[in-house]
PDB file of C-alpha atoms in Angstrom:
ATOM      1  CA  UNK A   1     -67.659-136.719 112.125  1.00 55.00           C
ATOM      2  CA  UNK A   2     -70.140-134.395 113.790  1.00 65.00           C
ATOM      3  CA  UNK A   3     -72.633-133.006 111.293  1.00 90.00           C
ATOM      4  CA  UNK A   4     -70.851-129.751 110.546  1.00 94.00           C
ATOM      5  CA  UNK A   5     -70.436-128.404 107.040  1.00 95.00           C
ATOM      6  CA  UNK A   6     -68.479-125.303 106.196  1.00 97.00           C
ATOM      7  CA  UNK A   7     -68.876-123.577 102.859  1.00 97.00           C
ATOM      8  CA  UNK A   8     -67.038-122.689 100.822  1.00 97.00           C
ATOM      9  CA  UNK A   9     -63.948-124.755 101.683  1.00 96.00           C
ATOM     10  CA  UNK A  10     -61.678-122.469  99.709  1.00 97.00           C
ATOM     11  CA  UNK A  11     -62.139-118.914  98.524  1.00 97.00           C
ATOM     12  CA  UNK A  12     -59.993-116.246  96.955  1.00 97.00           C
ATOM     13  CA  UNK A  13     -61.383-112.735  97.018  1.00 96.00           C
ATOM     14  CA  UNK A  14     -60.207-109.206  96.398  1.00 97.00           C
ATOM     15  CA  UNK A  15     -59.560-106.566  99.001  1.00 97.00           C
ATOM     16  CA  UNK A  16     -62.642-104.517  99.745  1.00 97.00           C
ATOM     17  CA  UNK A  17     -65.210-107.093  98.675  1.00 96.00           C
ATOM     18  CA  UNK A  18     -67.767-108.588 101.063  1.00 96.00           C
ATOM     19  CA  UNK A  19     -67.423-112.256 101.952  1.00 97.00           C
ATOM     20  CA  UNK A  20     -69.779-114.582 103.798  1.00 98.00           C
ATOM     21  CA  UNK A  21     -68.773-117.935 105.190  1.00 98.00           C
ATOM     22  CA  UNK A  22     -71.411-120.427 106.186  1.00 98.00           C
ATOM     23  CA  UNK A  23     -71.455-123.018 108.920  1.00 97.00           C
ATOM     24  CA  UNK A  24     -74.270-125.547 108.846  1.00 97.00           C
ATOM     25  CA  UNK A  25     -74.939-128.158 111.538  1.00 95.00           C
ATOM     26  CA  UNK A  26     -77.336-131.077 111.713  1.00 93.00           C
ATOM     27  CA  UNK A  27     -76.818-131.764 115.437  1.00 86.00           C
ATOM     28  CA  UNK A  28     -79.203-129.154 116.877  1.00 86.00           C
ATOM     29  CA  UNK A  29     -76.424-127.932 119.169  1.00 86.00           C
ATOM     30  CA  UNK A  30     -77.129-124.658 120.868  1.00 87.00           C
ATOM     31  CA  UNK A  31     -73.645-123.127 120.755  1.00 90.00           C
ATOM     32  CA  UNK A  32     -71.785-122.262 117.585  1.00 92.00           C
ATOM     33  CA  UNK A  33     -68.393-120.600 117.151  1.00 93.00           C
ATOM     34  CA  UNK A  34     -66.190-119.055 114.531  1.00 96.00           C
ATOM     35  CA  UNK A  35     -62.410-119.225 114.907  1.00 95.00           C
ATOM     36  CA  UNK A  36     -59.542-118.131 112.743  1.00 96.00           C
ATOM     37  CA  UNK A  37     -56.169-119.810 112.658  1.00 94.00           C
ATOM     38  CA  UNK A  38     -52.948-118.126 111.656  1.00 92.00           C
ATOM     39  CA  UNK A  39     -49.330-119.237 111.970  1.00 85.00           C
ATOM     40  CA  UNK A  40     -47.976-118.449 115.417  1.00 79.00           C
ATOM     41  CA  UNK A  41     -51.385-117.672 116.890  1.00 81.00           C
ATOM     42  CA  UNK A  42     -53.194-120.972 117.200  1.00 82.00           C
ATOM     43  CA  UNK A  43     -56.972-120.671 117.044  1.00 88.00           C
ATOM     44  CA  UNK A  44     -58.557-117.386 118.040  1.00 91.00           C
ATOM     45  CA  UNK A  45     -62.239-116.927 118.753  1.00 91.00           C
ATOM     46  CA  UNK A  46     -63.971-114.402 116.488  1.00 95.00           C
ATOM     47  CA  UNK A  47     -67.634-114.614 117.458  1.00 95.00           C
ATOM     48  CA  UNK A  48     -69.902-117.144 119.037  1.00 92.00           C
ATOM     49  CA  UNK A  49     -73.618-117.761 119.353  1.00 93.00           C
ATOM     50  CA  UNK A  50     -75.568-119.230 122.236  1.00 88.00           C
ATOM     51  CA  UNK A  51     -78.867-119.432 120.437  1.00 90.00           C
ATOM     52  CA  UNK A  52     -80.898-118.079 117.555  1.00 92.00           C
ATOM     53  CA  UNK A  53     -80.231-114.348 117.231  1.00 91.00           C
ATOM     54  CA  UNK A  54     -78.005-114.455 120.324  1.00 93.00           C
ATOM     55  CA  UNK A  55     -74.381-113.725 119.488  1.00 94.00           C
ATOM     56  CA  UNK A  56     -71.376-112.210 121.179  1.00 92.00           C
ATOM     57  CA  UNK A  57     -67.844-111.117 120.367  1.00 93.00           C
ATOM     58  CA  UNK A  58     -64.739-113.161 120.871  1.00 91.00           C
ATOM     59  CA  UNK A  59     -61.149-112.011 121.144  1.00 89.00           C
ATOM     60  CA  UNK A  60     -60.642-110.918 117.509  1.00 94.00           C
ATOM     61  CA  UNK A  61     -64.037-109.662 116.352  1.00 96.00           C
ATOM     62  CA  UNK A  62     -63.029-106.414 114.635  1.00 96.00           C
ATOM     63  CA  UNK A  63     -63.907-106.486 110.934  1.00 96.00           C
ATOM     64  CA  UNK A  64     -66.311-109.406 111.317  1.00 98.00           C
ATOM     65  CA  UNK A  65     -70.036-109.727 111.876  1.00 97.00           C
ATOM     66  CA  UNK A  66     -72.181-112.804 112.394  1.00 97.00           C
ATOM     67  CA  UNK A  67     -75.787-113.802 112.134  1.00 97.00           C
ATOM     68  CA  UNK A  68     -77.802-116.754 113.300  1.00 97.00           C
ATOM     69  CA  UNK A  69     -81.401-116.769 112.139  1.00 95.00           C
ATOM     70  CA  UNK A  70     -81.774-120.553 112.438  1.00 95.00           C
ATOM     71  CA  UNK A  71     -80.348-123.051 114.890  1.00 94.00           C
ATOM     72  CA  UNK A  72     -78.514-124.897 112.147  1.00 95.00           C
ATOM     73  CA  UNK A  73     -76.795-121.968 110.410  1.00 97.00           C
ATOM     74  CA  UNK A  74     -74.154-119.532 111.639  1.00 97.00           C
ATOM     75  CA  UNK A  75     -72.864-117.029 109.115  1.00 98.00           C
ATOM     76  CA  UNK A  76     -69.605-115.100 109.327  1.00 98.00           C
ATOM     77  CA  UNK A  77     -69.394-111.935 107.205  1.00 98.00           C
ATOM     78  CA  UNK A  78     -66.408-109.850 106.304  1.00 97.00           C
ATOM     79  CA  UNK A  79     -68.033-106.599 105.206  1.00 93.00           C
ATOM     80  CA  UNK A  80     -64.926-105.385 103.385  1.00 96.00           C
ATOM     81  CA  UNK A  81     -62.214-107.993 103.229  1.00 97.00           C
ATOM     82  CA  UNK A  82     -58.623-107.013 103.975  1.00 97.00           C
ATOM     83  CA  UNK A  83     -55.392-108.897 103.444  1.00 97.00           C
ATOM     84  CA  UNK A  84     -55.040-109.325 107.220  1.00 96.00           C
ATOM     85  CA  UNK A  85     -58.139-111.502 107.113  1.00 97.00           C
ATOM     86  CA  UNK A  86     -56.399-114.098 104.991  1.00 97.00           C
ATOM     87  CA  UNK A  87     -56.642-117.110 107.244  1.00 97.00           C
ATOM     88  CA  UNK A  88     -58.163-120.505 107.830  1.00 96.00           C
ATOM     89  CA  UNK A  89     -61.577-120.221 109.441  1.00 98.00           C
ATOM     90  CA  UNK A  90     -63.060-122.966 111.591  1.00 96.00           C
ATOM     91  CA  UNK A  91     -66.606-123.348 112.774  1.00 96.00           C
ATOM     92  CA  UNK A  92     -67.401-125.324 115.922  1.00 93.00           C
ATOM     93  CA  UNK A  93     -70.505-126.444 117.782  1.00 92.00           C
ATOM     94  CA  UNK A  94     -71.141-127.561 121.332  1.00 86.00           C
ATOM     95  CA  UNK A  95     -73.796-128.162 123.913  1.00 76.00           C
ATOM     96  CA  UNK A  96     -73.749-125.989 127.040  1.00 68.00           C
ATOM     97  CA  UNK A  97     -73.449-128.902 129.444  1.00 67.00           C
ATOM     98  CA  UNK A  98     -69.670-129.161 129.544  1.00 56.00           C
ATOM     99  CA  UNK A  99     -69.194-131.632 126.745  1.00 68.00           C
ATOM    100  CA  UNK A 100     -66.722-131.169 123.961  1.00 76.00           C
ATOM    101  CA  UNK A 101     -66.863-128.867 120.966  1.00 83.00           C
ATOM    102  CA  UNK A 102     -66.856-130.362 117.488  1.00 88.00           C
ATOM    103  CA  UNK A 103     -65.056-128.615 114.673  1.00 92.00           C
ATOM    104  CA  UNK A 104     -65.662-128.351 110.982  1.00 94.00           C
ATOM    105  CA  UNK A 105     -62.972-128.966 108.384  1.00 93.00           C
ATOM    106  CA  UNK A 106     -62.170-125.327 107.864  1.00 95.00           C
ATOM    107  CA  UNK A 107     -62.416-122.684 105.140  1.00 97.00           C
ATOM    108  CA  UNK A 108     -59.239-121.349 103.626  1.00 97.00           C
ATOM    109  CA  UNK A 109     -59.775-117.692 102.708  1.00 98.00           C
ATOM    110  CA  UNK A 110     -57.243-115.695 100.732  1.00 97.00           C
ATOM    111  CA  UNK A 111     -57.702-111.959 100.301  1.00 97.00           C
ATOM    112  CA  UNK A 112     -55.586-110.529  97.483  1.00 96.00           C
TER     113      UNK A 112
ATOM    114  CA  UNK B   1     -56.442-114.379 126.579  1.00 52.00           C
ATOM    115  CA  UNK B   2     -55.760-118.111 126.439  1.00 55.00           C
ATOM    116  CA  UNK B   3     -55.036-118.538 130.178  1.00 82.00           C
ATOM    117  CA  UNK B   4     -52.786-121.553 129.551  1.00 91.00           C
ATOM    118  CA  UNK B   5     -49.074-122.027 128.945  1.00 92.00           C
ATOM    119  CA  UNK B   6     -47.633-124.942 127.007  1.00 95.00           C
ATOM    120  CA  UNK B   7     -44.171-125.729 125.638  1.00 96.00           C
ATOM    121  CA  UNK B   8     -44.079-124.959 121.912  1.00 94.00           C
ATOM    122  CA  UNK B   9     -42.719-128.336 120.865  1.00 96.00           C
ATOM    123  CA  UNK B  10     -41.850-131.818 122.101  1.00 97.00           C
ATOM    124  CA  UNK B  11     -40.524-135.062 120.676  1.00 97.00           C
ATOM    125  CA  UNK B  12     -41.457-138.576 121.732  1.00 97.00           C
ATOM    126  CA  UNK B  13     -40.193-141.967 120.616  1.00 97.00           C
ATOM    127  CA  UNK B  14     -42.754-144.225 119.022  1.00 97.00           C
ATOM    128  CA  UNK B  15     -44.199-146.685 121.541  1.00 97.00           C
ATOM    129  CA  UNK B  16     -43.228-144.600 124.520  1.00 97.00           C
ATOM    130  CA  UNK B  17     -45.541-142.489 126.644  1.00 97.00           C
ATOM    131  CA  UNK B  18     -45.928-138.872 125.618  1.00 98.00           C
ATOM    132  CA  UNK B  19     -46.411-136.507 128.545  1.00 98.00           C
ATOM    133  CA  UNK B  20     -47.618-133.058 127.557  1.00 98.00           C
ATOM    134  CA  UNK B  21     -47.644-130.429 130.310  1.00 97.00           C
ATOM    135  CA  UNK B  22     -49.904-127.414 130.681  1.00 96.00           C
ATOM    136  CA  UNK B  23     -49.898-124.592 133.188  1.00 95.00           C
ATOM    137  CA  UNK B  24     -53.168-122.860 134.062  1.00 92.00           C
ATOM    138  CA  UNK B  25     -52.315-121.053 137.274  1.00 91.00           C
ATOM    139  CA  UNK B  26     -55.303-118.671 137.152  1.00 88.00           C
ATOM    140  CA  UNK B  27     -57.945-121.344 136.678  1.00 88.00           C
ATOM    141  CA  UNK B  28     -61.185-120.779 138.557  1.00 85.00           C
ATOM    142  CA  UNK B  29     -62.938-123.380 140.641  1.00 84.00           C
ATOM    143  CA  UNK B  30     -65.679-124.026 138.100  1.00 82.00           C
ATOM    144  CA  UNK B  31     -63.474-124.120 134.997  1.00 85.00           C
ATOM    145  CA  UNK B  32     -62.657-127.360 133.268  1.00 87.00           C
ATOM    146  CA  UNK B  33     -59.426-128.330 131.556  1.00 91.00           C
ATOM    147  CA  UNK B  34     -59.871-129.610 128.014  1.00 91.00           C
ATOM    148  CA  UNK B  35     -57.371-131.100 125.606  1.00 94.00           C
ATOM    149  CA  UNK B  36     -57.690-131.049 121.851  1.00 94.00           C
ATOM    150  CA  UNK B  37     -55.339-131.938 119.059  1.00 95.00           C
ATOM    151  CA  UNK B  38     -55.037-130.815 115.470  1.00 94.00           C
ATOM    152  CA  UNK B  39     -53.504-133.000 112.830  1.00 93.00           C
ATOM    153  CA  UNK B  40     -52.133-131.121 109.829  1.00 86.00           C
ATOM    154  CA  UNK B  41     -54.724-128.510 108.879  1.00 81.00           C
ATOM    155  CA  UNK B  42     -57.777-130.477 109.928  1.00 90.00           C
ATOM    156  CA  UNK B  43     -60.276-129.196 112.470  1.00 91.00           C
ATOM    157  CA  UNK B  44     -59.257-129.749 116.102  1.00 91.00           C
ATOM    158  CA  UNK B  45     -60.297-133.032 117.654  1.00 92.00           C
ATOM    159  CA  UNK B  46     -61.467-133.479 121.234  1.00 90.00           C
ATOM    160  CA  UNK B  47     -59.317-135.733 123.404  1.00 94.00           C
ATOM    161  CA  UNK B  48     -60.371-135.478 127.026  1.00 93.00           C
ATOM    162  CA  UNK B  49     -61.480-133.066 129.735  1.00 90.00           C
ATOM    163  CA  UNK B  50     -61.614-132.900 133.522  1.00 90.00           C
ATOM    164  CA  UNK B  51     -62.422-130.700 136.476  1.00 88.00           C
ATOM    165  CA  UNK B  52     -60.239-131.907 139.342  1.00 89.00           C
ATOM    166  CA  UNK B  53     -60.068-135.673 139.235  1.00 87.00           C
ATOM    167  CA  UNK B  54     -57.796-137.608 136.946  1.00 93.00           C
ATOM    168  CA  UNK B  55     -59.556-138.865 133.854  1.00 95.00           C
ATOM    169  CA  UNK B  56     -58.856-141.658 131.380  1.00 96.00           C
ATOM    170  CA  UNK B  57     -60.465-142.639 128.116  1.00 95.00           C
ATOM    171  CA  UNK B  58     -59.505-144.736 125.125  1.00 94.00           C
ATOM    172  CA  UNK B  59     -57.227-142.040 123.761  1.00 94.00           C
ATOM    173  CA  UNK B  60     -55.402-140.599 126.754  1.00 97.00           C
ATOM    174  CA  UNK B  61     -55.163-139.874 130.447  1.00 98.00           C
ATOM    175  CA  UNK B  62     -55.440-136.471 132.079  1.00 97.00           C
ATOM    176  CA  UNK B  63     -53.639-135.800 135.331  1.00 97.00           C
ATOM    177  CA  UNK B  64     -54.640-132.594 137.143  1.00 96.00           C
ATOM    178  CA  UNK B  65     -52.598-131.432 140.122  1.00 96.00           C
ATOM    179  CA  UNK B  66     -54.326-131.077 143.450  1.00 94.00           C
ATOM    180  CA  UNK B  67     -54.150-127.273 143.316  1.00 94.00           C
ATOM    181  CA  UNK B  68     -55.435-127.438 139.712  1.00 94.00           C
ATOM    182  CA  UNK B  69     -52.766-125.036 138.513  1.00 94.00           C
ATOM    183  CA  UNK B  70     -51.325-127.495 136.045  1.00 95.00           C
ATOM    184  CA  UNK B  71     -52.153-130.676 134.216  1.00 96.00           C
ATOM    185  CA  UNK B  72     -50.517-133.329 132.058  1.00 97.00           C
ATOM    186  CA  UNK B  73     -51.937-135.147 129.091  1.00 98.00           C
ATOM    187  CA  UNK B  74     -50.552-138.642 128.738  1.00 98.00           C
ATOM    188  CA  UNK B  75     -50.625-140.626 125.509  1.00 97.00           C
ATOM    189  CA  UNK B  76     -49.607-144.037 126.861  1.00 96.00           C
ATOM    190  CA  UNK B  77     -48.114-145.551 123.706  1.00 95.00           C
ATOM    191  CA  UNK B  78     -47.440-142.854 121.151  1.00 97.00           C
ATOM    192  CA  UNK B  79     -47.715-143.741 117.474  1.00 97.00           C
ATOM    193  CA  UNK B  80     -46.709-141.794 114.394  1.00 97.00           C
ATOM    194  CA  UNK B  81     -50.367-140.852 113.948  1.00 95.00           C
ATOM    195  CA  UNK B  82     -50.210-138.943 117.222  1.00 97.00           C
ATOM    196  CA  UNK B  83     -47.955-136.341 115.622  1.00 97.00           C
ATOM    197  CA  UNK B  84     -50.059-133.201 115.945  1.00 97.00           C
ATOM    198  CA  UNK B  85     -50.452-129.897 117.742  1.00 95.00           C
ATOM    199  CA  UNK B  86     -51.982-130.404 121.175  1.00 97.00           C
ATOM    200  CA  UNK B  87     -54.004-127.654 122.787  1.00 94.00           C
ATOM    201  CA  UNK B  88     -54.742-127.282 126.472  1.00 94.00           C
ATOM    202  CA  UNK B  89     -57.829-125.161 127.064  1.00 90.00           C
ATOM    203  CA  UNK B  90     -59.488-123.739 130.116  1.00 87.00           C
ATOM    204  CA  UNK B  91     -63.167-123.496 129.500  1.00 80.00           C
ATOM    205  CA  UNK B  92     -64.957-120.387 130.663  1.00 68.00           C
ATOM    206  CA  UNK B  93     -68.390-121.491 131.774  1.00 57.00           C
ATOM    207  CA  UNK B  94     -70.106-118.154 131.143  1.00 54.00           C
ATOM    208  CA  UNK B  95     -70.904-118.109 127.464  1.00 56.00           C
ATOM    209  CA  UNK B  96     -69.372-121.525 126.975  1.00 66.00           C
ATOM    210  CA  UNK B  97     -66.388-120.146 125.040  1.00 74.00           C
ATOM    211  CA  UNK B  98     -63.337-122.254 124.235  1.00 76.00           C
ATOM    212  CA  UNK B  99     -60.138-120.208 124.121  1.00 77.00           C
ATOM    213  CA  UNK B 100     -57.136-121.837 122.479  1.00 82.00           C
ATOM    214  CA  UNK B 101     -53.493-120.979 122.948  1.00 78.00           C
ATOM    215  CA  UNK B 102     -50.691-121.825 120.545  1.00 82.00           C
ATOM    216  CA  UNK B 103     -50.407-125.417 121.726  1.00 92.00           C
ATOM    217  CA  UNK B 104     -47.566-127.935 121.765  1.00 96.00           C
ATOM    218  CA  UNK B 105     -46.364-129.447 118.520  1.00 96.00           C
ATOM    219  CA  UNK B 106     -45.710-133.106 119.299  1.00 98.00           C
ATOM    220  CA  UNK B 107     -43.531-135.089 116.920  1.00 97.00           C
ATOM    221  CA  UNK B 108     -43.477-138.844 117.364  1.00 97.00           C
ATOM    222  CA  UNK B 109     -40.174-140.214 116.129  1.00 97.00           C
ATOM    223  CA  UNK B 110     -39.861-143.726 114.662  1.00 95.00           C
TER     224      UNK B 110
END
């Protein structure tokens, strides 16, 4: 497995509370991604980062923010969680030279 | 916008070749075709990628049509462990994003 750790792996939170998911890599890869996966939608890109403090929006970025202050960490924050954000969240890393992306094991988030 | 079209599901007999099609009619000249698979709820796993030539590795073969508007992933001897959702992805070079569609759910039947 590529050196990707997502934390927490499971979380239940209440509507309206802030939530931060962490993705940590030991591979020194430049690119990092956050995806969400829901039934019937496959994986959808939320945000991605192409370097420290360099981030951009994906296709479903509303309600999410990200930060990357170090190469190895990419944080996904839900400022005020909603039930529609109940999902499985995957982090991925890649190099910009055309090689593959490596995925973490996912974080299952339930907003009640 | 996933930019690819795949059948939602397919079956394949164990030991036979599994041929998974993908349409990507709007692919640009500098975009690669990638294939990933996802077993149960694990993170997606890279299988293979190519630009315009056919590619083969220890897991699979990738056949890309001459006009690059479609491709086929071939698992030469499918096993039960190949039961998974297979995603065909066109990689946008700018920003290095990977956009997934809904994939093809492959069931290998004993």
